[in-house]
PDB file of C-alpha atoms and ligand atoms in Angstrom:
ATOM      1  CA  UNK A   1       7.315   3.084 -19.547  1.00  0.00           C
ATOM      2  CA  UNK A   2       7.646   2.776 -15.722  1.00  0.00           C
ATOM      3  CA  UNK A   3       3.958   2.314 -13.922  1.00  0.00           C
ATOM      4  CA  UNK A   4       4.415   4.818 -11.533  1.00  0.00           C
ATOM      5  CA  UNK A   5       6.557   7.842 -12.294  1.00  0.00           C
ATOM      6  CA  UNK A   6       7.307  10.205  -9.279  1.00  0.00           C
ATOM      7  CA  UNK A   7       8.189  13.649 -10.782  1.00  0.00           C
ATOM      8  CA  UNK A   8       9.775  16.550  -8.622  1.00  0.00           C
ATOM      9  CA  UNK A   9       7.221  16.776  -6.059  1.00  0.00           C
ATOM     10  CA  UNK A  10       6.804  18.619  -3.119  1.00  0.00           C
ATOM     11  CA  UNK A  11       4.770  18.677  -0.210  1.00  0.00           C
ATOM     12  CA  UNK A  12       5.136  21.659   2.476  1.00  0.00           C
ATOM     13  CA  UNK A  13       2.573  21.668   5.368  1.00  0.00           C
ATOM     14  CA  UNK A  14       3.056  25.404   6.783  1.00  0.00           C
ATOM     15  CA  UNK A  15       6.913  25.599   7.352  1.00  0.00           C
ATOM     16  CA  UNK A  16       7.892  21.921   7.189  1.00  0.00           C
ATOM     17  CA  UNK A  17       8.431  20.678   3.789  1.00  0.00           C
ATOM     18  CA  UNK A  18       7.672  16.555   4.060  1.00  0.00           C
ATOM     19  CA  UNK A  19       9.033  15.864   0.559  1.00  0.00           C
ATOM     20  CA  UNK A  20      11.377  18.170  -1.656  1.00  0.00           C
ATOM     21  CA  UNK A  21      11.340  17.874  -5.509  1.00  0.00           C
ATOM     22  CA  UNK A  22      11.146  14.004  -5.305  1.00  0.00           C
ATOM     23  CA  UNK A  23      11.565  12.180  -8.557  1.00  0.00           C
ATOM     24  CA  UNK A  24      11.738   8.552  -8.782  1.00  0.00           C
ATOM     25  CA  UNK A  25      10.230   5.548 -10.827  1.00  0.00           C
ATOM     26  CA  UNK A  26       8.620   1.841 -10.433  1.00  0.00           C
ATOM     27  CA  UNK A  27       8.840  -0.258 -12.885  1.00  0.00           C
ATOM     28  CA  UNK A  28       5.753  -3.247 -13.938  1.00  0.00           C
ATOM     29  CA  UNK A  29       6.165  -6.236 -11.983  1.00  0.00           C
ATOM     30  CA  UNK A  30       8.949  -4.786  -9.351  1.00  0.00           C
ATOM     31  CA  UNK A  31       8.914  -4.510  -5.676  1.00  0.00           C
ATOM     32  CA  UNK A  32      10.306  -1.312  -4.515  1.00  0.00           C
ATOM     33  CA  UNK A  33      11.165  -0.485  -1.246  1.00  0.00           C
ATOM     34  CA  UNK A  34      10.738   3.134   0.024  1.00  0.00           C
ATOM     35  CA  UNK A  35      12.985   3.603   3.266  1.00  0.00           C
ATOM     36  CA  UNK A  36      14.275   6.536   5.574  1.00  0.00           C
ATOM     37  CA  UNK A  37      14.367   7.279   8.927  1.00  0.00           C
ATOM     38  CA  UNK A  38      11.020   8.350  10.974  1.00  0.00           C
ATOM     39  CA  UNK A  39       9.808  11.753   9.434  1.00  0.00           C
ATOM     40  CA  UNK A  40      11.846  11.310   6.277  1.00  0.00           C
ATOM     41  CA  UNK A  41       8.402  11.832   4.210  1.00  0.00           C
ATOM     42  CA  UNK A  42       7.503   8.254   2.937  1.00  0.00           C
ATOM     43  CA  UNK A  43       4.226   8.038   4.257  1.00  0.00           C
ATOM     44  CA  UNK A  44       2.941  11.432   2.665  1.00  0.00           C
ATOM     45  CA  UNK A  45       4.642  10.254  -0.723  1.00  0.00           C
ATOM     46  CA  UNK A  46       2.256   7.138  -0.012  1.00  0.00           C
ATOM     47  CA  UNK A  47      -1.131   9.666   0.626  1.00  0.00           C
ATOM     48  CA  UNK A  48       0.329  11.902  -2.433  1.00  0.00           C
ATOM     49  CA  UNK A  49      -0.145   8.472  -4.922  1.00  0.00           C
ATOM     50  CA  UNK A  50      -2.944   7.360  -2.956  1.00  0.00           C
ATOM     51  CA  UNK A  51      -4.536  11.424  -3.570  1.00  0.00           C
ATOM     52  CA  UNK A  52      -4.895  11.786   0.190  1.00  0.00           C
ATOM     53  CA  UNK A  53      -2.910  15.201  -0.288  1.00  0.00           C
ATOM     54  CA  UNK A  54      -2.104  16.749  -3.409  1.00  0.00           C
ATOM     55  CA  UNK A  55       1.565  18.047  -3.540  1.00  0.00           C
ATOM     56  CA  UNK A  56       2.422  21.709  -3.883  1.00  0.00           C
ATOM     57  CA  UNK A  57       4.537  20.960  -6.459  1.00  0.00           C
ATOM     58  CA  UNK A  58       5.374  18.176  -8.912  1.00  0.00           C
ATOM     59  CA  UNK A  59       3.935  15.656 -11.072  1.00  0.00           C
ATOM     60  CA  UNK A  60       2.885  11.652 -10.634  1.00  0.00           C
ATOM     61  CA  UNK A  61       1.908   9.792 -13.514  1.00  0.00           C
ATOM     62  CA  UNK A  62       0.697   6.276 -13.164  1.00  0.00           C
ATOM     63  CA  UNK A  63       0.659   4.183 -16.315  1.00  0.00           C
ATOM     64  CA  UNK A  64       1.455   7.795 -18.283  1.00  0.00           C
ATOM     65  CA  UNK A  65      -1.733   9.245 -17.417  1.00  0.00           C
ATOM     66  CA  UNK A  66      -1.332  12.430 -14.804  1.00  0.00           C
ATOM     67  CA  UNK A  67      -2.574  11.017 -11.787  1.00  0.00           C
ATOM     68  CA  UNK A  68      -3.015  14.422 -10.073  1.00  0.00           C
ATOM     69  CA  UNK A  69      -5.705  15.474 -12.606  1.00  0.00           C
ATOM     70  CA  UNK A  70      -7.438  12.222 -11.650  1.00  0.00           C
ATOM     71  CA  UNK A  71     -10.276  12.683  -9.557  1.00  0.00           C
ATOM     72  CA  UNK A  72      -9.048  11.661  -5.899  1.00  0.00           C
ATOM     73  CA  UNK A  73     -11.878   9.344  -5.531  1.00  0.00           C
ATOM     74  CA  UNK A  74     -11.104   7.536  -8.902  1.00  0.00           C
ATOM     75  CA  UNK A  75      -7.740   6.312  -7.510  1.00  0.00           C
ATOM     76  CA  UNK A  76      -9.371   2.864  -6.380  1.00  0.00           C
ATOM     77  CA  UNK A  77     -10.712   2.332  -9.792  1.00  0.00           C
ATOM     78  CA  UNK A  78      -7.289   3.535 -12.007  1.00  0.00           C
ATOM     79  CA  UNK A  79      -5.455   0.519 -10.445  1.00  0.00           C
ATOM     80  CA  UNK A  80      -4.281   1.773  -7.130  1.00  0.00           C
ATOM     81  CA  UNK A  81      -4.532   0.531  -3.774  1.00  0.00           C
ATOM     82  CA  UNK A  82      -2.592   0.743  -0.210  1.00  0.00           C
ATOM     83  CA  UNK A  83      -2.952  -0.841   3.010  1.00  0.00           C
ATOM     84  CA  UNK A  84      -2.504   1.955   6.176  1.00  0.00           C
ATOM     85  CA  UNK A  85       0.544   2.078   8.883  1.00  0.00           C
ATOM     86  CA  UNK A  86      -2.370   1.683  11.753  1.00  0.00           C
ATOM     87  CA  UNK A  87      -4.793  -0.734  10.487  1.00  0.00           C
ATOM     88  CA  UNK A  88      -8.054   1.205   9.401  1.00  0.00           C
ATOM     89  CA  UNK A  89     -10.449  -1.862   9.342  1.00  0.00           C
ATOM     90  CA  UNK A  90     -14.531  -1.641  10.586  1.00  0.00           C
ATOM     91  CA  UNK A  91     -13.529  -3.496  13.177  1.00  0.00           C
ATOM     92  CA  UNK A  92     -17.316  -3.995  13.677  1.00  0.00           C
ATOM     93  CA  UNK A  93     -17.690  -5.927  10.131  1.00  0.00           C
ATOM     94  CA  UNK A  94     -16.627  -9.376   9.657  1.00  0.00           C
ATOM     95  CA  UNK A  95     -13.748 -10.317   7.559  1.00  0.00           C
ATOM     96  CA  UNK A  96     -15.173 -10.800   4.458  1.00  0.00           C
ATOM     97  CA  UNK A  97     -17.474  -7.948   4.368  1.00  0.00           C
ATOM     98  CA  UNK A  98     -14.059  -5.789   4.415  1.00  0.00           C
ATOM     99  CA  UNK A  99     -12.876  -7.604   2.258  1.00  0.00           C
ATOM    100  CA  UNK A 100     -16.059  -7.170   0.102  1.00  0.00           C
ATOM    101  CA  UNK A 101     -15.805  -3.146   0.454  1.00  0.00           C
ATOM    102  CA  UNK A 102     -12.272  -3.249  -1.206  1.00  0.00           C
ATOM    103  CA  UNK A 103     -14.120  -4.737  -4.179  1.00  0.00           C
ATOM    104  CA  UNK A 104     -16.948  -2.324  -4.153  1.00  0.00           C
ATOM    105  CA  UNK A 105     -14.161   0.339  -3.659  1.00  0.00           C
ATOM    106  CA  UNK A 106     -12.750  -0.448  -6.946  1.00  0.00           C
ATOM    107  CA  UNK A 107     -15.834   0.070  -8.928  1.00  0.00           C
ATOM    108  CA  UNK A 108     -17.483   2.763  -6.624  1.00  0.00           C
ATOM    109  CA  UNK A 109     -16.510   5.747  -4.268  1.00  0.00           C
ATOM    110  CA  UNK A 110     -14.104   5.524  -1.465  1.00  0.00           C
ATOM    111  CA  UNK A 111     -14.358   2.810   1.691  1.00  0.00           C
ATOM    112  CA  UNK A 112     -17.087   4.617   3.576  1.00  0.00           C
ATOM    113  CA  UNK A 113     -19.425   4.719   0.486  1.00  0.00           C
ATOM    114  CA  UNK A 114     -18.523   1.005  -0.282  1.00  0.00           C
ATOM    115  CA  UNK A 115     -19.236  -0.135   4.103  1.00  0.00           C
ATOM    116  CA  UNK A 116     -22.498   1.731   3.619  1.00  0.00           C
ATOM    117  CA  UNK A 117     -23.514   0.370   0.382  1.00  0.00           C
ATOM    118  CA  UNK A 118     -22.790  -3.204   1.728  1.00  0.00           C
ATOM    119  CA  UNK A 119     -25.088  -2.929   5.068  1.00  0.00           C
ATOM    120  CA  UNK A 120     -28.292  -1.346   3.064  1.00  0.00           C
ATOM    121  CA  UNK A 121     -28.055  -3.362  -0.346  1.00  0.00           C
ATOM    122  CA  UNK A 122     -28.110  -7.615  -1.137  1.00  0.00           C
ATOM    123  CA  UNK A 123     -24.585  -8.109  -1.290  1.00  0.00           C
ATOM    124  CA  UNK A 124     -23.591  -8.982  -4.882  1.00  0.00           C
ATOM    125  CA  UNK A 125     -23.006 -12.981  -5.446  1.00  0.00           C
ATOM    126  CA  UNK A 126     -19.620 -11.902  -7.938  1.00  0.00           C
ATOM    127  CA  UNK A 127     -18.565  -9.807  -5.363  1.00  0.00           C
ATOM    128  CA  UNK A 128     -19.079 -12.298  -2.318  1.00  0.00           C
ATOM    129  CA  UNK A 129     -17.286 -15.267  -4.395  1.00  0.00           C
ATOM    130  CA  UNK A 130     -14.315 -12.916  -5.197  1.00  0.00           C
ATOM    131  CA  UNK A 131     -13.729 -12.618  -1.415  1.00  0.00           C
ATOM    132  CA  UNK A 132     -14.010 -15.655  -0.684  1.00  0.00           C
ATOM    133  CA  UNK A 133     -11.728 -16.538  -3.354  1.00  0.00           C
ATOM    134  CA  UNK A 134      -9.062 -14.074  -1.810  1.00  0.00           C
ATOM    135  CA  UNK A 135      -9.967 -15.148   1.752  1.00  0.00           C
ATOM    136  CA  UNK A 136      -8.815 -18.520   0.946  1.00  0.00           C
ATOM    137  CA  UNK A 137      -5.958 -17.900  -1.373  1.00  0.00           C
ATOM    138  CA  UNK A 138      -4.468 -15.721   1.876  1.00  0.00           C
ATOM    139  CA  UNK A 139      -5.905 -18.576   4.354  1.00  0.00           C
ATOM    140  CA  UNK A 140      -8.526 -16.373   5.844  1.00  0.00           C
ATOM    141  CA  UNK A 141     -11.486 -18.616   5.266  1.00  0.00           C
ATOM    142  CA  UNK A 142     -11.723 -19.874   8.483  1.00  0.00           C
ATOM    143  CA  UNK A 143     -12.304 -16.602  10.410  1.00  0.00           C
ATOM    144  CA  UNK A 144     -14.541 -15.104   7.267  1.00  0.00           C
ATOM    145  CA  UNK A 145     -17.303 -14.308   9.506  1.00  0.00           C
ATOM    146  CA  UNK A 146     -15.869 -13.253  12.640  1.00  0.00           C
ATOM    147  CA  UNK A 147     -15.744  -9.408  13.119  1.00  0.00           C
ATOM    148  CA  UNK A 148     -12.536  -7.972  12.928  1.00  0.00           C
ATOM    149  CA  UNK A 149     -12.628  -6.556  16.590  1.00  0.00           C
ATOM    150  CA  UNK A 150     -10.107  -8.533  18.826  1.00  0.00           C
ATOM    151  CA  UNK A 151      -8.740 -10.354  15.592  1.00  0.00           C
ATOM    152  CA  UNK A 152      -4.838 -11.211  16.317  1.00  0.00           C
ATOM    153  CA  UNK A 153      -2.798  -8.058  14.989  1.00  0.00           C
ATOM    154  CA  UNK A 154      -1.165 -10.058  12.518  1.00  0.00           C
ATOM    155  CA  UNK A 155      -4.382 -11.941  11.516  1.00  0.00           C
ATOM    156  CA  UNK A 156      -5.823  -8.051  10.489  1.00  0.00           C
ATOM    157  CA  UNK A 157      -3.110  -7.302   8.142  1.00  0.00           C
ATOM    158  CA  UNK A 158      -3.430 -10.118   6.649  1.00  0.00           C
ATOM    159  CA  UNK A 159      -7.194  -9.229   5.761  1.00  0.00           C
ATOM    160  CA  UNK A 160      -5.812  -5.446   4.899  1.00  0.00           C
ATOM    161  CA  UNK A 161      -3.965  -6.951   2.178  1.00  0.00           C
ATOM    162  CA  UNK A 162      -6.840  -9.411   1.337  1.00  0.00           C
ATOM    163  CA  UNK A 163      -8.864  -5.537   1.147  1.00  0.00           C
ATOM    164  CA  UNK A 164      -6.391  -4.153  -0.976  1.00  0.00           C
ATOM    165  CA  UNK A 165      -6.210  -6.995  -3.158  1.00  0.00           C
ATOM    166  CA  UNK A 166     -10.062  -7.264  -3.822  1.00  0.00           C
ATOM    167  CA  UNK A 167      -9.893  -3.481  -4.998  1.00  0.00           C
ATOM    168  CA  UNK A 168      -7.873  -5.779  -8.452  1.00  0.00           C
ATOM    169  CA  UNK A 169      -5.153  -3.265  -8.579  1.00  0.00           C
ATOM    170  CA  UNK A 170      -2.249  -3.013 -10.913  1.00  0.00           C
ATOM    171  CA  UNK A 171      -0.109  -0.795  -8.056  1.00  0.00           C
ATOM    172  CA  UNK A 172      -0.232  -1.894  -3.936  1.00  0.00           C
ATOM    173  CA  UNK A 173       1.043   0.665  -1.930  1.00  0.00           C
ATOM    174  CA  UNK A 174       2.039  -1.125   1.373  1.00  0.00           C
ATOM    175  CA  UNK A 175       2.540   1.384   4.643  1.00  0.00           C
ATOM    176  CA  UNK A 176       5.146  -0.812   7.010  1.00  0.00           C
ATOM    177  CA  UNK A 177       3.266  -4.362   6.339  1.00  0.00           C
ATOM    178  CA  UNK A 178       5.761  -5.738   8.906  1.00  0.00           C
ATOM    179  CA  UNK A 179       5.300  -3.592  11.764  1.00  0.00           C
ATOM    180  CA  UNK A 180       4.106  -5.022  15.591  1.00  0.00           C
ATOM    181  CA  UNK A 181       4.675  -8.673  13.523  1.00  0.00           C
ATOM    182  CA  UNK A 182       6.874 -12.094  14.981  1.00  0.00           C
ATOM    183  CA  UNK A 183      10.048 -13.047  13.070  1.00  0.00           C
ATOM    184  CA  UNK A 184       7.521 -16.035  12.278  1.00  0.00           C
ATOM    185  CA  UNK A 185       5.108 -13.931  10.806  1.00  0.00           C
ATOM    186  CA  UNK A 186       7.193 -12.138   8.816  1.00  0.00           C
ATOM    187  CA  UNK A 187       8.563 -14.428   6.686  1.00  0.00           C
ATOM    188  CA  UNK A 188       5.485 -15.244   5.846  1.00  0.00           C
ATOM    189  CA  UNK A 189       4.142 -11.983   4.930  1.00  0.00           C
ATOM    190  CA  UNK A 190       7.507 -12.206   2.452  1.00  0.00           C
ATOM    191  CA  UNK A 191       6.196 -14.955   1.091  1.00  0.00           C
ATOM    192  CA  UNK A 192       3.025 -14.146   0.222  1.00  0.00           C
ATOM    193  CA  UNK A 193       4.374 -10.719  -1.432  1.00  0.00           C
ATOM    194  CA  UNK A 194       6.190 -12.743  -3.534  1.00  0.00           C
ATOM    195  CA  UNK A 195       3.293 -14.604  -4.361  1.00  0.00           C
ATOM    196  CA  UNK A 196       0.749 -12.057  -4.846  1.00  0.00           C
ATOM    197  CA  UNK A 197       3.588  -9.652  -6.814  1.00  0.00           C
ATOM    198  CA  UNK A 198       3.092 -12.587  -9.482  1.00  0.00           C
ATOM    199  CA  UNK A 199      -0.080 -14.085  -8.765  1.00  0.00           C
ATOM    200  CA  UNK A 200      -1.695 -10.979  -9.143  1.00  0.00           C
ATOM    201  CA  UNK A 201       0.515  -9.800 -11.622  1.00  0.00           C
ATOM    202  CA  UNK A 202       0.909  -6.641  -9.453  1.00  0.00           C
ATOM    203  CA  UNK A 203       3.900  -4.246  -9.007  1.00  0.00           C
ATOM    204  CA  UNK A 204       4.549  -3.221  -5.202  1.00  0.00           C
ATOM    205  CA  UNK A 205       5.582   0.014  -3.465  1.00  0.00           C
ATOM    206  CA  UNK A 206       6.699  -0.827   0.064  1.00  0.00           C
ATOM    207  CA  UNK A 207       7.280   1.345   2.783  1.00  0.00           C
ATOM    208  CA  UNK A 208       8.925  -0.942   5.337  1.00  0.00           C
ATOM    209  CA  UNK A 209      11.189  -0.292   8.958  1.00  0.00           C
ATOM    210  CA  UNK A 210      12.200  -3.814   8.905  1.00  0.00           C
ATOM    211  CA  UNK A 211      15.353  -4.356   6.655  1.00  0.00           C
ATOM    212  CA  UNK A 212      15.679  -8.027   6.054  1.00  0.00           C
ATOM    213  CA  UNK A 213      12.588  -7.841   4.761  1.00  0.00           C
ATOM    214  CA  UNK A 214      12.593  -4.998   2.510  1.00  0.00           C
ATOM    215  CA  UNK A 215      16.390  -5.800   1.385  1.00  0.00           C
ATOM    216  CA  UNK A 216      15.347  -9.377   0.521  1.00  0.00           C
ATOM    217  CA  UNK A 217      12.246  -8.570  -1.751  1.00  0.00           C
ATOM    218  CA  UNK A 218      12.574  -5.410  -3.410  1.00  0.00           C
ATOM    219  CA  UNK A 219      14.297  -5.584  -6.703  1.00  0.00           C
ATOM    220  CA  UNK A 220      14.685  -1.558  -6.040  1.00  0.00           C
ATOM    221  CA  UNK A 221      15.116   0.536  -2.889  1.00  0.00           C
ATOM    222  CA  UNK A 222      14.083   4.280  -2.702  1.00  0.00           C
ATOM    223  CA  UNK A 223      15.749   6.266   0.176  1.00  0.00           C
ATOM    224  CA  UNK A 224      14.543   9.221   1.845  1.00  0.00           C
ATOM    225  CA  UNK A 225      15.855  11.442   4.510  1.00  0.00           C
ATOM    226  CA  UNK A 226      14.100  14.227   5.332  1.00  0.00           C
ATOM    227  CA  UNK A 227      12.218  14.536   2.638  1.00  0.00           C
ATOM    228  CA  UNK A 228      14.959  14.052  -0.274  1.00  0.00           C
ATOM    229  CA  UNK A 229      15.850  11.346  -1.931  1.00  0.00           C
ATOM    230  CA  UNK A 230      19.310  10.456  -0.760  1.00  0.00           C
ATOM    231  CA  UNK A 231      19.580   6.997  -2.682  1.00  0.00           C
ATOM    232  CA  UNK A 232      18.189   5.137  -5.618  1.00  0.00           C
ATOM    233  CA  UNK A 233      19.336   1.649  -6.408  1.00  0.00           C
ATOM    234  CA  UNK A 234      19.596  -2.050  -6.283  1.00  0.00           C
ATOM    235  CA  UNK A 235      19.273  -3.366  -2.425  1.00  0.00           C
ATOM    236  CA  UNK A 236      22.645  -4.327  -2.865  1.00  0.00           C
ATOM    237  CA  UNK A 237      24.020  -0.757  -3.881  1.00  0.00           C
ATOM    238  CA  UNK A 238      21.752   0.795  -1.516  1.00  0.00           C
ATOM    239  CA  UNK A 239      23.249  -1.048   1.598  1.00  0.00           C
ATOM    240  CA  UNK A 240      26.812   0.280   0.663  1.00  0.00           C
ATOM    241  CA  UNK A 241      26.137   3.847   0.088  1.00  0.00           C
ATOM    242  CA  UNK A 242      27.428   5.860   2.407  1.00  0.00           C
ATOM    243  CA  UNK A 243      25.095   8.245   2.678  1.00  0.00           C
ATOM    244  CA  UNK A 244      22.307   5.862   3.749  1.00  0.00           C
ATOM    245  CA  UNK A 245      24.737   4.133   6.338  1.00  0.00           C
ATOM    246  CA  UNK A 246      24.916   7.690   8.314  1.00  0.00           C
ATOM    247  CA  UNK A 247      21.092   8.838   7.533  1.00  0.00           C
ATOM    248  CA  UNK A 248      19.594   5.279   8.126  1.00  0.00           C
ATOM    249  CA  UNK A 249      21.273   1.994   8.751  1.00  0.00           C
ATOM    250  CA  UNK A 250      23.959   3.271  11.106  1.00  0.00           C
ATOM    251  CA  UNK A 251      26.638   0.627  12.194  1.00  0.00           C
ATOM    252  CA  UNK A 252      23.486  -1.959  12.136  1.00  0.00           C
TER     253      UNK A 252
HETATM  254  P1  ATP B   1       7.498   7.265   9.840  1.00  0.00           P
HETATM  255  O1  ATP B   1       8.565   6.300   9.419  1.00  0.00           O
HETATM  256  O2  ATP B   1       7.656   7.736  11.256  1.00  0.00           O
HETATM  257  O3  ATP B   1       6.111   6.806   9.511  1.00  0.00           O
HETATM  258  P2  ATP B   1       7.497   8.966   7.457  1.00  0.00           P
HETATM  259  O4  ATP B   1       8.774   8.822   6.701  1.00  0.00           O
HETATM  260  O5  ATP B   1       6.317   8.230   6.973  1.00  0.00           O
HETATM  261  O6  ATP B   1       7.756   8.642   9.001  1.00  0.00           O
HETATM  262  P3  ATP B   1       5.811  11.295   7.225  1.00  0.00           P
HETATM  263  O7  ATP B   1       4.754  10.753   8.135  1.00  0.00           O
HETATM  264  O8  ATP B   1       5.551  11.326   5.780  1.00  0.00           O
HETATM  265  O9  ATP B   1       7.192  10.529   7.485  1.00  0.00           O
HETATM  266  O10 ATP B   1       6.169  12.751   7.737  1.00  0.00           O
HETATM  267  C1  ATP B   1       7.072  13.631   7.053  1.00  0.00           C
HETATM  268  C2  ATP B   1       7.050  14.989   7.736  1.00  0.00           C
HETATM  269  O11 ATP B   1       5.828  15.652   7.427  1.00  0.00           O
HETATM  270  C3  ATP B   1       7.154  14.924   9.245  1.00  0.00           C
HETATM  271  O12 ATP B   1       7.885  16.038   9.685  1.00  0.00           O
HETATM  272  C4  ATP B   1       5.696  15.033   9.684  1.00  0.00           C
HETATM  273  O13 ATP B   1       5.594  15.580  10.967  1.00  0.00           O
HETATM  274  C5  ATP B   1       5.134  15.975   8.631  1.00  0.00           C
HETATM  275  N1  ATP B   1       3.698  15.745   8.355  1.00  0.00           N
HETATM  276  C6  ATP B   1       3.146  14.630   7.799  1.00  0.00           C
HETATM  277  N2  ATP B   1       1.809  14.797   7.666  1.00  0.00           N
HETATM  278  C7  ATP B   1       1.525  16.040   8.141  1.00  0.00           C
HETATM  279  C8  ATP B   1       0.336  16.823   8.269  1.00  0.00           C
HETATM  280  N3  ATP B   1      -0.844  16.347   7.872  1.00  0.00           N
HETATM  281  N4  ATP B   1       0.438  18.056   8.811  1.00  0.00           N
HETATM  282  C9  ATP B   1       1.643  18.562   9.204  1.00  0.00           C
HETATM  283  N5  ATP B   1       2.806  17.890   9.104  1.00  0.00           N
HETATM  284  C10 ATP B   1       2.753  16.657   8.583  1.00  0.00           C
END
């Protein structure tokens, strides 16, 4: 059974419908890349899974269980976490403390609840070791207790995904992890989604502008133009199609 099954949904804000009767599936352990040109609709499909918005229409199930009957503020604590397409860090907390709030996250409400919680109780000494675990494993350690504010860019998505990842979820939901990096940078953020895919034995929905990058690690690529899904394949097959050539990749 896939982890995440994506079943005829649609979203329609007043007139503009964002996502028509989308179906498509990710399965355990894969990287899939979710890509279309600006407006195509892959952001709301990420705040649909994440239960940001709740479709008009359609179905998600994650591990078989109907995700839209889920309450929206259980997400964190089913197995599901994402990192945001304009970083929403406290800038004024230090690294590890939002780090620290993706684990609270996971066992209580959403991120405001967790800050909160963090600045009026003892911080928890399993909760504190598990970020620091993470903050080294993603070579964070040495900025732990700065606050985020004035953090390099690509320094604070590194501690997004360190956030995510302290949530312990079975399905990261990455909003354009590559965006405003260097070349240098991302090859390494490839690298450590690689790692973390297996470390963390995690399976990955990427949303992703930058095509070398999304080509090279997903195993499947979901493509949307305005709002329907206009190709489903390997990277490989995807590239080829037509159809995505004249929606998407153009003559690049
Ligand atoms: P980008 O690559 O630019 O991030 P996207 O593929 O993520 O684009 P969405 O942000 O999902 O696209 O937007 C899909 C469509 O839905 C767009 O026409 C957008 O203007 C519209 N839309 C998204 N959210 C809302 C909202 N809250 N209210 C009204 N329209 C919205």
């Amino acid at each position: 059974m896939a982890l995440l099954a994506v079943d005829d949904v649609t979203v329609r804000f007043g007139g503009i419908v964002a996502l028509s009767d989308l179906s498509f599936e990710v399965e355990r352990g894969q990287i899939c890349g979710l890509i279309g040109p600006n407006g195509a609709g892959k952001t709301t499909l990420f705040n649909c899974v994440s239960r940001v918005y709740q479709p008009t229409s359609g179905s998600i199930f994650f591990d078989g269980e109907d995700l839209l009957s889920v309450p929206a503020w259980r997400t964190a604590a089913k197995g599901i976490a994402r990192t945001f397409q304009n970083l929403a860090l406290f800038p004024t907390m230090t690294v590890a403390e939002n780090v620290m709030v993706g684990a609270h996250a996971a066992s209580r409400q959403n991120w405001l609840t967790a800050a909160l919680r963090l600045r009026t109780h003892r911080e928890d000494d399993q909760l504190r070791s598990q970020a620091w675990e993470l903050l080294t494993y993603l070579g964070l350690q040495d900025i732990a207790f700065r606050p985020c504010a004035g953090l390099p860019f690509g320094t604070l998505k590194r501690v997004e995904i360190a956030r995510a990842l302290a949530a312990r979820p079975r399905l990261l939901l990455l909003d354009e992890p590559a965006s405003g990096l260097t070349h240098a940078e991302v090859a390494e953020l490839a690298d450590t989604l690689r790692a973390i895919r297996s470390d963390f034995d995690l399976t990955i929905l990427l949303v992703e502008h930058h095509m070398q990058m999304v080509m090279g690690l997903s195993d499947n690529v979901v493509v949307l133009d305005f709002g329907k899904k206009i190709a489903d394949g390997t990277p490989a097959l995807v590239r080829e199609d037509p159809a995505v050539v004249e929606a998407y990749l153009g003559s690049g």
